[in-house]
PDB file of N, CA and C in Angstrom:
ATOM      1  N   MET A   1     -70.127   8.335  31.321  1.00  0.00           N
ATOM      2  CA  MET A   1     -68.876   8.995  31.647  1.00  0.00           C
ATOM      3  C   MET A   1     -67.705   8.011  31.559  1.00  0.00           C
ATOM      4  N   SER A   2     -67.969   6.784  31.925  1.00  0.00           N
ATOM      5  CA  SER A   2     -66.928   5.767  31.900  1.00  0.00           C
ATOM      6  C   SER A   2     -66.402   5.527  30.481  1.00  0.00           C
ATOM      7  N   ILE A   3     -67.288   5.618  29.504  1.00  0.00           N
ATOM      8  CA  ILE A   3     -66.865   5.377  28.121  1.00  0.00           C
ATOM      9  C   ILE A   3     -65.878   6.461  27.663  1.00  0.00           C
ATOM     10  N   PHE A   4     -66.067   7.697  28.134  1.00  0.00           N
ATOM     11  CA  PHE A   4     -65.153   8.778  27.763  1.00  0.00           C
ATOM     12  C   PHE A   4     -63.773   8.561  28.380  1.00  0.00           C
ATOM     13  N   ILE A   5     -63.750   8.059  29.582  1.00  0.00           N
ATOM     14  CA  ILE A   5     -62.466   7.776  30.235  1.00  0.00           C
ATOM     15  C   ILE A   5     -61.728   6.682  29.477  1.00  0.00           C
ATOM     16  N   TRP A   6     -62.444   5.626  29.077  1.00  0.00           N
ATOM     17  CA  TRP A   6     -61.799   4.551  28.325  1.00  0.00           C
ATOM     18  C   TRP A   6     -61.360   5.027  26.938  1.00  0.00           C
ATOM     19  N   LEU A   7     -62.142   5.889  26.316  1.00  0.00           N
ATOM     20  CA  LEU A   7     -61.730   6.441  25.021  1.00  0.00           C
ATOM     21  C   LEU A   7     -60.477   7.307  25.170  1.00  0.00           C
ATOM     22  N   PHE A   8     -60.407   8.093  26.236  1.00  0.00           N
ATOM     23  CA  PHE A   8     -59.221   8.907  26.481  1.00  0.00           C
ATOM     24  C   PHE A   8     -58.005   8.022  26.726  1.00  0.00           C
ATOM     25  N   ARG A   9     -58.177   6.953  27.511  1.00  0.00           N
ATOM     26  CA  ARG A   9     -57.066   6.034  27.764  1.00  0.00           C
ATOM     27  C   ARG A   9     -56.593   5.374  26.471  1.00  0.00           C
ATOM     28  N   ALA A  10     -57.539   4.959  25.626  1.00  0.00           N
ATOM     29  CA  ALA A  10     -57.176   4.327  24.356  1.00  0.00           C
ATOM     30  C   ALA A  10     -56.433   5.321  23.463  1.00  0.00           C
ATOM     31  N   PHE A  11     -56.917   6.566  23.407  1.00  0.00           N
ATOM     32  CA  PHE A  11     -56.241   7.589  22.620  1.00  0.00           C
ATOM     33  C   PHE A  11     -54.828   7.821  23.141  1.00  0.00           C
ATOM     34  N   LEU A  12     -54.682   7.930  24.447  1.00  0.00           N
ATOM     35  CA  LEU A  12     -53.365   8.150  25.037  1.00  0.00           C
ATOM     36  C   LEU A  12     -52.429   6.982  24.740  1.00  0.00           C
ATOM     37  N   PHE A  13     -52.926   5.759  24.870  1.00  0.00           N
ATOM     38  CA  PHE A  13     -52.110   4.585  24.569  1.00  0.00           C
ATOM     39  C   PHE A  13     -51.638   4.599  23.120  1.00  0.00           C
ATOM     40  N   PHE A  14     -52.564   4.835  22.182  1.00  0.00           N
ATOM     41  CA  PHE A  14     -52.185   4.803  20.774  1.00  0.00           C
ATOM     42  C   PHE A  14     -51.272   5.975  20.403  1.00  0.00           C
ATOM     43  N   ALA A  15     -51.450   7.119  21.045  1.00  0.00           N
ATOM     44  CA  ALA A  15     -50.555   8.250  20.787  1.00  0.00           C
ATOM     45  C   ALA A  15     -49.142   7.915  21.263  1.00  0.00           C
ATOM     46  N   LEU A  16     -49.019   7.332  22.446  1.00  0.00           N
ATOM     47  CA  LEU A  16     -47.696   6.953  22.950  1.00  0.00           C
ATOM     48  C   LEU A  16     -47.088   5.818  22.134  1.00  0.00           C
ATOM     49  N   PHE A  17     -47.927   4.903  21.679  1.00  0.00           N
ATOM     50  CA  PHE A  17     -47.446   3.802  20.842  1.00  0.00           C
ATOM     51  C   PHE A  17     -46.916   4.344  19.512  1.00  0.00           C
ATOM     52  N   ALA A  18     -47.637   5.293  18.922  1.00  0.00           N
ATOM     53  CA  ALA A  18     -47.169   5.913  17.673  1.00  0.00           C
ATOM     54  C   ALA A  18     -45.880   6.680  17.912  1.00  0.00           C
ATOM     55  N   PHE A  19     -45.767   7.355  19.065  1.00  0.00           N
ATOM     56  CA  PHE A  19     -44.530   8.059  19.405  1.00  0.00           C
ATOM     57  C   PHE A  19     -43.375   7.075  19.476  1.00  0.00           C
ATOM     58  N   ALA A  20     -43.612   5.912  20.085  1.00  0.00           N
ATOM     59  CA  ALA A  20     -42.555   4.910  20.199  1.00  0.00           C
ATOM     60  C   ALA A  20     -42.150   4.374  18.831  1.00  0.00           C
ATOM     61  N   LEU A  21     -43.112   4.150  17.966  1.00  0.00           N
ATOM     62  CA  LEU A  21     -42.789   3.649  16.630  1.00  0.00           C
ATOM     63  C   LEU A  21     -42.040   4.686  15.803  1.00  0.00           C
ATOM     64  N   ASN A  22     -42.360   5.956  15.976  1.00  0.00           N
ATOM     65  CA  ASN A  22     -41.703   7.010  15.205  1.00  0.00           C
ATOM     66  C   ASN A  22     -40.310   7.340  15.725  1.00  0.00           C
ATOM     67  N   ASN A  23     -39.986   6.910  16.933  1.00  0.00           N
ATOM     68  CA  ASN A  23     -38.689   7.226  17.532  1.00  0.00           C
ATOM     69  C   ASN A  23     -37.916   5.945  17.854  1.00  0.00           C
ATOM     70  N   SER A  24     -37.819   5.083  16.880  1.00  0.00           N
ATOM     71  CA  SER A  24     -37.135   3.812  17.115  1.00  0.00           C
ATOM     72  C   SER A  24     -35.671   3.847  16.666  1.00  0.00           C
ATOM     73  N   GLU A  25     -35.182   5.023  16.242  1.00  0.00           N
ATOM     74  CA  GLU A  25     -33.787   5.107  15.832  1.00  0.00           C
ATOM     75  C   GLU A  25     -32.878   4.874  17.029  1.00  0.00           C
ATOM     76  N   GLU A  26     -31.727   4.330  16.750  1.00  0.00           N
ATOM     77  CA  GLU A  26     -30.767   4.072  17.818  1.00  0.00           C
ATOM     78  C   GLU A  26     -29.999   5.346  18.146  1.00  0.00           C
ATOM     79  N   VAL A  27     -29.851   5.602  19.441  1.00  0.00           N
ATOM     80  CA  VAL A  27     -29.079   6.756  19.902  1.00  0.00           C
ATOM     81  C   VAL A  27     -27.950   6.253  20.789  1.00  0.00           C
ATOM     82  N   VAL A  28     -26.976   7.131  20.988  1.00  0.00           N
ATOM     83  CA  VAL A  28     -25.839   6.792  21.833  1.00  0.00           C
ATOM     84  C   VAL A  28     -25.865   7.709  23.048  1.00  0.00           C
ATOM     85  N   VAL A  29     -25.895   7.111  24.220  1.00  0.00           N
ATOM     86  CA  VAL A  29     -25.784   7.867  25.472  1.00  0.00           C
ATOM     87  C   VAL A  29     -24.343   7.725  25.928  1.00  0.00           C
ATOM     88  N   ARG A  30     -23.645   8.832  26.007  1.00  0.00           N
ATOM     89  CA  ARG A  30     -22.232   8.808  26.389  1.00  0.00           C
ATOM     90  C   ARG A  30     -22.097   9.116  27.873  1.00  0.00           C
ATOM     91  N   TRP A  31     -21.529   8.169  28.599  1.00  0.00           N
ATOM     92  CA  TRP A  31     -21.311   8.308  30.031  1.00  0.00           C
ATOM     93  C   TRP A  31     -19.895   8.822  30.271  1.00  0.00           C
ATOM     94  N   PHE A  32     -19.490   8.829  31.507  1.00  0.00           N
ATOM     95  CA  PHE A  32     -18.140   9.249  31.856  1.00  0.00           C
ATOM     96  C   PHE A  32     -17.131   8.162  31.497  1.00  0.00           C
ATOM     97  N   PHE A  33     -15.885   8.545  31.380  1.00  0.00           N
ATOM     98  CA  PHE A  33     -14.751   7.647  31.148  1.00  0.00           C
ATOM     99  C   PHE A  33     -14.892   6.847  29.863  1.00  0.00           C
ATOM    100  N   GLY A  34     -15.517   7.453  28.846  1.00  0.00           N
ATOM    101  CA  GLY A  34     -15.596   6.822  27.539  1.00  0.00           C
ATOM    102  C   GLY A  34     -16.628   5.715  27.413  1.00  0.00           C
ATOM    103  N   ARG A  35     -17.472   5.540  28.396  1.00  0.00           N
ATOM    104  CA  ARG A  35     -18.510   4.504  28.325  1.00  0.00           C
ATOM    105  C   ARG A  35     -19.651   4.988  27.431  1.00  0.00           C
ATOM    106  N   GLU A  36     -20.211   4.100  26.620  1.00  0.00           N
ATOM    107  CA  GLU A  36     -21.323   4.431  25.738  1.00  0.00           C
ATOM    108  C   GLU A  36     -22.409   3.378  25.874  1.00  0.00           C
ATOM    109  N   TRP A  37     -23.635   3.826  25.658  1.00  0.00           N
ATOM    110  CA  TRP A  37     -24.779   2.917  25.702  1.00  0.00           C
ATOM    111  C   TRP A  37     -25.616   3.166  24.454  1.00  0.00           C
ATOM    112  N   HIS A  38     -25.819   2.148  23.638  1.00  0.00           N
ATOM    113  CA  HIS A  38     -26.608   2.246  22.417  1.00  0.00           C
ATOM    114  C   HIS A  38     -27.997   1.687  22.707  1.00  0.00           C
ATOM    115  N   SER A  39     -29.031   2.486  22.399  1.00  0.00           N
ATOM    116  CA  SER A  39     -30.397   2.070  22.689  1.00  0.00           C
ATOM    117  C   SER A  39     -31.359   2.851  21.803  1.00  0.00           C
ATOM    118  N   PRO A  40     -32.571   2.323  21.575  1.00  0.00           N
ATOM    119  CA  PRO A  40     -33.580   3.099  20.842  1.00  0.00           C
ATOM    120  C   PRO A  40     -33.957   4.365  21.629  1.00  0.00           C
ATOM    121  N   LEU A  41     -34.269   5.419  20.913  1.00  0.00           N
ATOM    122  CA  LEU A  41     -34.581   6.701  21.533  1.00  0.00           C
ATOM    123  C   LEU A  41     -35.754   6.602  22.501  1.00  0.00           C
ATOM    124  N   VAL A  42     -36.773   5.840  22.143  1.00  0.00           N
ATOM    125  CA  VAL A  42     -37.950   5.756  23.002  1.00  0.00           C
ATOM    126  C   VAL A  42     -37.602   5.128  24.357  1.00  0.00           C
ATOM    127  N   ILE A  43     -36.647   4.212  24.395  1.00  0.00           N
ATOM    128  CA  ILE A  43     -36.224   3.610  25.665  1.00  0.00           C
ATOM    129  C   ILE A  43     -35.512   4.650  26.524  1.00  0.00           C
ATOM    130  N   VAL A  44     -34.677   5.455  25.909  1.00  0.00           N
ATOM    131  CA  VAL A  44     -33.969   6.498  26.653  1.00  0.00           C
ATOM    132  C   VAL A  44     -34.967   7.507  27.220  1.00  0.00           C
ATOM    133  N   VAL A  45     -35.956   7.911  26.425  1.00  0.00           N
ATOM    134  CA  VAL A  45     -36.966   8.856  26.896  1.00  0.00           C
ATOM    135  C   VAL A  45     -37.784   8.239  28.019  1.00  0.00           C
ATOM    136  N   LEU A  46     -38.166   6.970  27.893  1.00  0.00           N
ATOM    137  CA  LEU A  46     -38.951   6.299  28.924  1.00  0.00           C
ATOM    138  C   LEU A  46     -38.172   6.189  30.236  1.00  0.00           C
ATOM    139  N   ILE A  47     -36.906   5.858  30.152  1.00  0.00           N
ATOM    140  CA  ILE A  47     -36.082   5.752  31.359  1.00  0.00           C
ATOM    141  C   ILE A  47     -35.914   7.126  32.010  1.00  0.00           C
ATOM    142  N   ALA A  48     -35.704   8.159  31.201  1.00  0.00           N
ATOM    143  CA  ALA A  48     -35.568   9.516  31.753  1.00  0.00           C
ATOM    144  C   ALA A  48     -36.862   9.953  32.437  1.00  0.00           C
ATOM    145  N   PHE A  49     -38.007   9.634  31.843  1.00  0.00           N
ATOM    146  CA  PHE A  49     -39.294   9.967  32.447  1.00  0.00           C
ATOM    147  C   PHE A  49     -39.487   9.228  33.764  1.00  0.00           C
ATOM    148  N   GLY A  50     -39.182   7.931  33.780  1.00  0.00           N
ATOM    149  CA  GLY A  50     -39.322   7.144  35.005  1.00  0.00           C
ATOM    150  C   GLY A  50     -38.412   7.634  36.121  1.00  0.00           C
ATOM    151  N   MET A  51     -37.174   7.981  35.759  1.00  0.00           N
ATOM    152  CA  MET A  51     -36.252   8.492  36.775  1.00  0.00           C
ATOM    153  C   MET A  51     -36.716   9.848  37.306  1.00  0.00           C
ATOM    154  N   GLY A  52     -37.286  10.677  36.451  1.00  0.00           N
ATOM    155  CA  GLY A  52     -37.819  11.957  36.901  1.00  0.00           C
ATOM    156  C   GLY A  52     -38.999  11.784  37.850  1.00  0.00           C
ATOM    157  N   CYS A  53     -39.888  10.836  37.539  1.00  0.00           N
ATOM    158  CA  CYS A  53     -41.018  10.560  38.436  1.00  0.00           C
ATOM    159  C   CYS A  53     -40.519  10.039  39.776  1.00  0.00           C
ATOM    160  N   ALA A  54     -39.574   9.119  39.744  1.00  0.00           N
ATOM    161  CA  ALA A  54     -39.035   8.560  40.991  1.00  0.00           C
ATOM    162  C   ALA A  54     -38.351   9.642  41.824  1.00  0.00           C
ATOM    163  N   LEU A  55     -37.601  10.513  41.191  1.00  0.00           N
ATOM    164  CA  LEU A  55     -36.938  11.599  41.911  1.00  0.00           C
ATOM    165  C   LEU A  55     -37.961  12.555  42.521  1.00  0.00           C
ATOM    166  N   GLY A  56     -39.033  12.836  41.803  1.00  0.00           N
ATOM    167  CA  GLY A  56     -40.087  13.701  42.329  1.00  0.00           C
ATOM    168  C   GLY A  56     -40.765  13.103  43.544  1.00  0.00           C
ATOM    169  N   VAL A  57     -41.050  11.807  43.495  1.00  0.00           N
ATOM    170  CA  VAL A  57     -41.671  11.142  44.646  1.00  0.00           C
ATOM    171  C   VAL A  57     -40.714  11.138  45.833  1.00  0.00           C
ATOM    172  N   LEU A  58     -39.456  10.824  45.590  1.00  0.00           N
ATOM    173  CA  LEU A  58     -38.481  10.828  46.686  1.00  0.00           C
ATOM    174  C   LEU A  58     -38.307  12.220  47.287  1.00  0.00           C
ATOM    175  N   ALA A  59     -38.424  13.257  46.480  1.00  0.00           N
ATOM    176  CA  ALA A  59     -38.310  14.613  47.001  1.00  0.00           C
ATOM    177  C   ALA A  59     -39.506  14.982  47.869  1.00  0.00           C
ATOM    178  N   MET A  60     -40.655  14.354  47.645  1.00  0.00           N
ATOM    179  CA  MET A  60     -41.853  14.660  48.418  1.00  0.00           C
ATOM    180  C   MET A  60     -41.967  13.860  49.710  1.00  0.00           C
ATOM    181  N   VAL A  61     -41.216  12.779  49.847  1.00  0.00           N
ATOM    182  CA  VAL A  61     -41.337  11.907  51.018  1.00  0.00           C
ATOM    183  C   VAL A  61     -41.096  12.639  52.336  1.00  0.00           C
ATOM    184  N   PRO A  62     -40.059  13.467  52.496  1.00  0.00           N
ATOM    185  CA  PRO A  62     -39.892  14.158  53.789  1.00  0.00           C
ATOM    186  C   PRO A  62     -41.089  15.031  54.157  1.00  0.00           C
ATOM    187  N   ALA A  63     -41.684  15.713  53.187  1.00  0.00           N
ATOM    188  CA  ALA A  63     -42.859  16.533  53.473  1.00  0.00           C
ATOM    189  C   ALA A  63     -44.045  15.668  53.880  1.00  0.00           C
ATOM    190  N   TRP A  64     -44.219  14.521  53.213  1.00  0.00           N
ATOM    191  CA  TRP A  64     -45.291  13.610  53.607  1.00  0.00           C
ATOM    192  C   TRP A  64     -45.101  13.148  55.043  1.00  0.00           C
ATOM    193  N   TRP A  65     -43.899  12.741  55.402  1.00  0.00           N
ATOM    194  CA  TRP A  65     -43.634  12.288  56.775  1.00  0.00           C
ATOM    195  C   TRP A  65     -43.912  13.400  57.774  1.00  0.00           C
ATOM    196  N   HIS A  66     -43.505  14.625  57.436  1.00  0.00           N
ATOM    197  CA  HIS A  66     -43.725  15.757  58.328  1.00  0.00           C
ATOM    198  C   HIS A  66     -45.221  15.968  58.561  1.00  0.00           C
ATOM    199  N   HIS A  67     -46.007  15.943  57.502  1.00  0.00           N
ATOM    200  CA  HIS A  67     -47.444  16.157  57.639  1.00  0.00           C
ATOM    201  C   HIS A  67     -48.129  14.995  58.345  1.00  0.00           C
ATOM    202  N   ARG A  68     -47.646  13.785  58.144  1.00  0.00           N
ATOM    203  CA  ARG A  68     -48.213  12.644  58.879  1.00  0.00           C
ATOM    204  C   ARG A  68     -47.930  12.758  60.370  1.00  0.00           C
ATOM    205  N   ARG A  69     -46.713  13.227  60.721  1.00  0.00           N
ATOM    206  CA  ARG A  69     -46.384  13.432  62.134  1.00  0.00           C
ATOM    207  C   ARG A  69     -47.292  14.488  62.755  1.00  0.00           C
ATOM    208  N   ILE A  70     -47.514  15.594  62.041  1.00  0.00           N
ATOM    209  CA  ILE A  70     -48.385  16.649  62.543  1.00  0.00           C
ATOM    210  C   ILE A  70     -49.804  16.127  62.719  1.00  0.00           C
ATOM    211  N   ALA A  71     -50.305  15.378  61.739  1.00  0.00           N
ATOM    212  CA  ALA A  71     -51.660  14.842  61.828  1.00  0.00           C
ATOM    213  C   ALA A  71     -51.792  13.861  62.986  1.00  0.00           C
ATOM    214  N   ALA A  72     -50.792  13.021  63.171  1.00  0.00           N
ATOM    215  CA  ALA A  72     -50.841  12.063  64.276  1.00  0.00           C
ATOM    216  C   ALA A  72     -50.793  12.782  65.617  1.00  0.00           C
ATOM    217  N   HIS A  73     -49.986  13.821  65.705  1.00  0.00           N
ATOM    218  CA  HIS A  73     -49.885  14.594  66.949  1.00  0.00           C
ATOM    219  C   HIS A  73     -51.207  15.286  67.256  1.00  0.00           C
ATOM    220  N   ARG A  74     -51.825  15.876  66.249  1.00  0.00           N
ATOM    221  CA  ARG A  74     -53.108  16.554  66.453  1.00  0.00           C
ATOM    222  C   ARG A  74     -54.209  15.559  66.790  1.00  0.00           C
ATOM    223  N   THR A  75     -54.174  14.383  66.190  1.00  0.00           N
ATOM    224  CA  THR A  75     -55.168  13.363  66.502  1.00  0.00           C
ATOM    225  C   THR A  75     -55.012  12.893  67.937  1.00  0.00           C
ATOM    226  N   ALA A  76     -53.760  12.732  68.367  1.00  0.00           N
ATOM    227  CA  ALA A  76     -53.520  12.305  69.746  1.00  0.00           C
ATOM    228  C   ALA A  76     -53.980  13.370  70.732  1.00  0.00           C
ATOM    229  N   GLN A  77     -53.883  14.632  70.379  1.00  0.00           N
ATOM    230  CA  GLN A  77     -54.315  15.704  71.264  1.00  0.00           C
ATOM    231  C   GLN A  77     -55.829  15.775  71.382  1.00  0.00           C
ATOM    232  N   THR A  78     -56.546  15.407  70.338  1.00  0.00           N
ATOM    233  CA  THR A  78     -58.001  15.525  70.355  1.00  0.00           C
ATOM    234  C   THR A  78     -58.688  14.299  70.936  1.00  0.00           C
ATOM    235  N   GLN A  79     -57.980  13.194  71.132  1.00  0.00           N
ATOM    236  CA  GLN A  79     -58.580  11.987  71.690  1.00  0.00           C
ATOM    237  C   GLN A  79     -58.708  12.135  73.198  1.00  0.00           C
ATOM    238  N   PRO A  80     -59.932  12.031  73.734  1.00  0.00           N
ATOM    239  CA  PRO A  80     -60.069  12.124  75.193  1.00  0.00           C
ATOM    240  C   PRO A  80     -59.523  10.877  75.865  1.00  0.00           C
ATOM    241  N   GLU A  81     -58.851  11.087  76.971  1.00  0.00           N
ATOM    242  CA  GLU A  81     -58.341   9.954  77.733  1.00  0.00           C
ATOM    243  C   GLU A  81     -59.486   9.356  78.533  1.00  0.00           C
ATOM    244  N   GLU A  82     -59.350   8.099  78.910  1.00  0.00           N
ATOM    245  CA  GLU A  82     -60.399   7.434  79.667  1.00  0.00           C
ATOM    246  C   GLU A  82     -60.559   8.120  81.016  1.00  0.00           C
ATOM    247  N   GLY A  83     -61.811   8.430  81.369  1.00  0.00           N
ATOM    248  CA  GLY A  83     -62.091   9.062  82.643  1.00  0.00           C
ATOM    249  C   GLY A  83     -61.882  10.556  82.640  1.00  0.00           C
ATOM    250  N   ASP A  84     -61.457  11.144  81.533  1.00  0.00           N
ATOM    251  CA  ASP A  84     -61.227  12.578  81.454  1.00  0.00           C
ATOM    252  C   ASP A  84     -62.465  13.238  80.862  1.00  0.00           C
ATOM    253  N   SER A  85     -63.278  13.852  81.724  1.00  0.00           N
ATOM    254  CA  SER A  85     -64.523  14.455  81.243  1.00  0.00           C
ATOM    255  C   SER A  85     -64.298  15.859  80.692  1.00  0.00           C
ATOM    256  N   LYS A  86     -63.128  16.446  80.925  1.00  0.00           N
ATOM    257  CA  LYS A  86     -62.851  17.794  80.450  1.00  0.00           C
ATOM    258  C   LYS A  86     -62.140  17.817  79.097  1.00  0.00           C
ATOM    259  N   ALA A  87     -61.948  16.672  78.501  1.00  0.00           N
ATOM    260  CA  ALA A  87     -61.249  16.601  77.207  1.00  0.00           C
ATOM    261  C   ALA A  87     -62.123  17.231  76.128  1.00  0.00           C
ATOM    262  N   PRO A  88     -61.523  17.958  75.191  1.00  0.00           N
ATOM    263  CA  PRO A  88     -62.323  18.608  74.142  1.00  0.00           C
ATOM    264  C   PRO A  88     -62.947  17.564  73.219  1.00  0.00           C
ATOM    265  N   LEU A  89     -64.186  17.827  72.841  1.00  0.00           N
ATOM    266  CA  LEU A  89     -64.889  16.919  71.938  1.00  0.00           C
ATOM    267  C   LEU A  89     -64.741  17.341  70.486  1.00  0.00           C
ATOM    268  N   THR A  90     -64.344  18.566  70.251  1.00  0.00           N
ATOM    269  CA  THR A  90     -64.146  19.034  68.882  1.00  0.00           C
ATOM    270  C   THR A  90     -62.650  19.214  68.631  1.00  0.00           C
ATOM    271  N   PRO A  91     -62.213  18.972  67.403  1.00  0.00           N
ATOM    272  CA  PRO A  91     -60.789  19.140  67.112  1.00  0.00           C
ATOM    273  C   PRO A  91     -60.404  20.610  67.125  1.00  0.00           C
ATOM    274  N   PRO A  92     -59.153  20.906  67.398  1.00  0.00           N
ATOM    275  CA  PRO A  92     -58.702  22.299  67.394  1.00  0.00           C
ATOM    276  C   PRO A  92     -58.742  22.856  65.967  1.00  0.00           C
ATOM    277  N   PRO A  93     -58.741  24.175  65.828  1.00  0.00           N
ATOM    278  CA  PRO A  93     -58.788  24.754  64.481  1.00  0.00           C
ATOM    279  C   PRO A  93     -57.530  24.395  63.694  1.00  0.00           C
ATOM    280  N   VAL A  94     -57.697  24.278  62.389  1.00  0.00           N
ATOM    281  CA  VAL A  94     -56.586  23.933  61.520  1.00  0.00           C
ATOM    282  C   VAL A  94     -55.731  25.170  61.297  1.00  0.00           C
ATOM    283  N   ILE A  95     -54.429  25.024  61.478  1.00  0.00           N
ATOM    284  CA  ILE A  95     -53.495  26.117  61.258  1.00  0.00           C
ATOM    285  C   ILE A  95     -52.761  25.844  59.958  1.00  0.00           C
ATOM    286  N   HIS A  96     -52.952  26.717  58.977  1.00  0.00           N
ATOM    287  CA  HIS A  96     -52.305  26.535  57.695  1.00  0.00           C
ATOM    288  C   HIS A  96     -50.877  27.066  57.773  1.00  0.00           C
ATOM    289  N   ASP A  97     -49.917  26.237  57.368  1.00  0.00           N
ATOM    290  CA  ASP A  97     -48.519  26.637  57.460  1.00  0.00           C
ATOM    291  C   ASP A  97     -47.938  27.053  56.110  1.00  0.00           C
ATOM    292  N   GLY A  98     -48.793  27.382  55.162  1.00  0.00           N
ATOM    293  CA  GLY A  98     -48.328  27.909  53.891  1.00  0.00           C
ATOM    294  C   GLY A  98     -48.046  26.856  52.836  1.00  0.00           C
ATOM    295  N   LEU A  99     -48.368  25.607  53.083  1.00  0.00           N
ATOM    296  CA  LEU A  99     -48.129  24.562  52.088  1.00  0.00           C
ATOM    297  C   LEU A  99     -49.363  24.273  51.304  1.00  0.00           C
TER     298      LEU A  99
END
């Protein structure tokens, strides 16, 4: 199975490398106030992809923090305190909030 994963990675690398070689023409990115940036097309596409990934991760961070807070709160509720023999030994049922 490992050989198939490495073959897929090699195929993906060479496909992206061929894409980069085929898109080496220079393009102009026009910013505000007459500013221009000249760069190969593949660099512009790579930067746009990276910025999109970063924006997606940043958009998910508040939800991650929210779920970590809920998990920590539920874990704290299920931990028996020292000397407390009436503390529940099983965790409470999971409540799905639609996510």
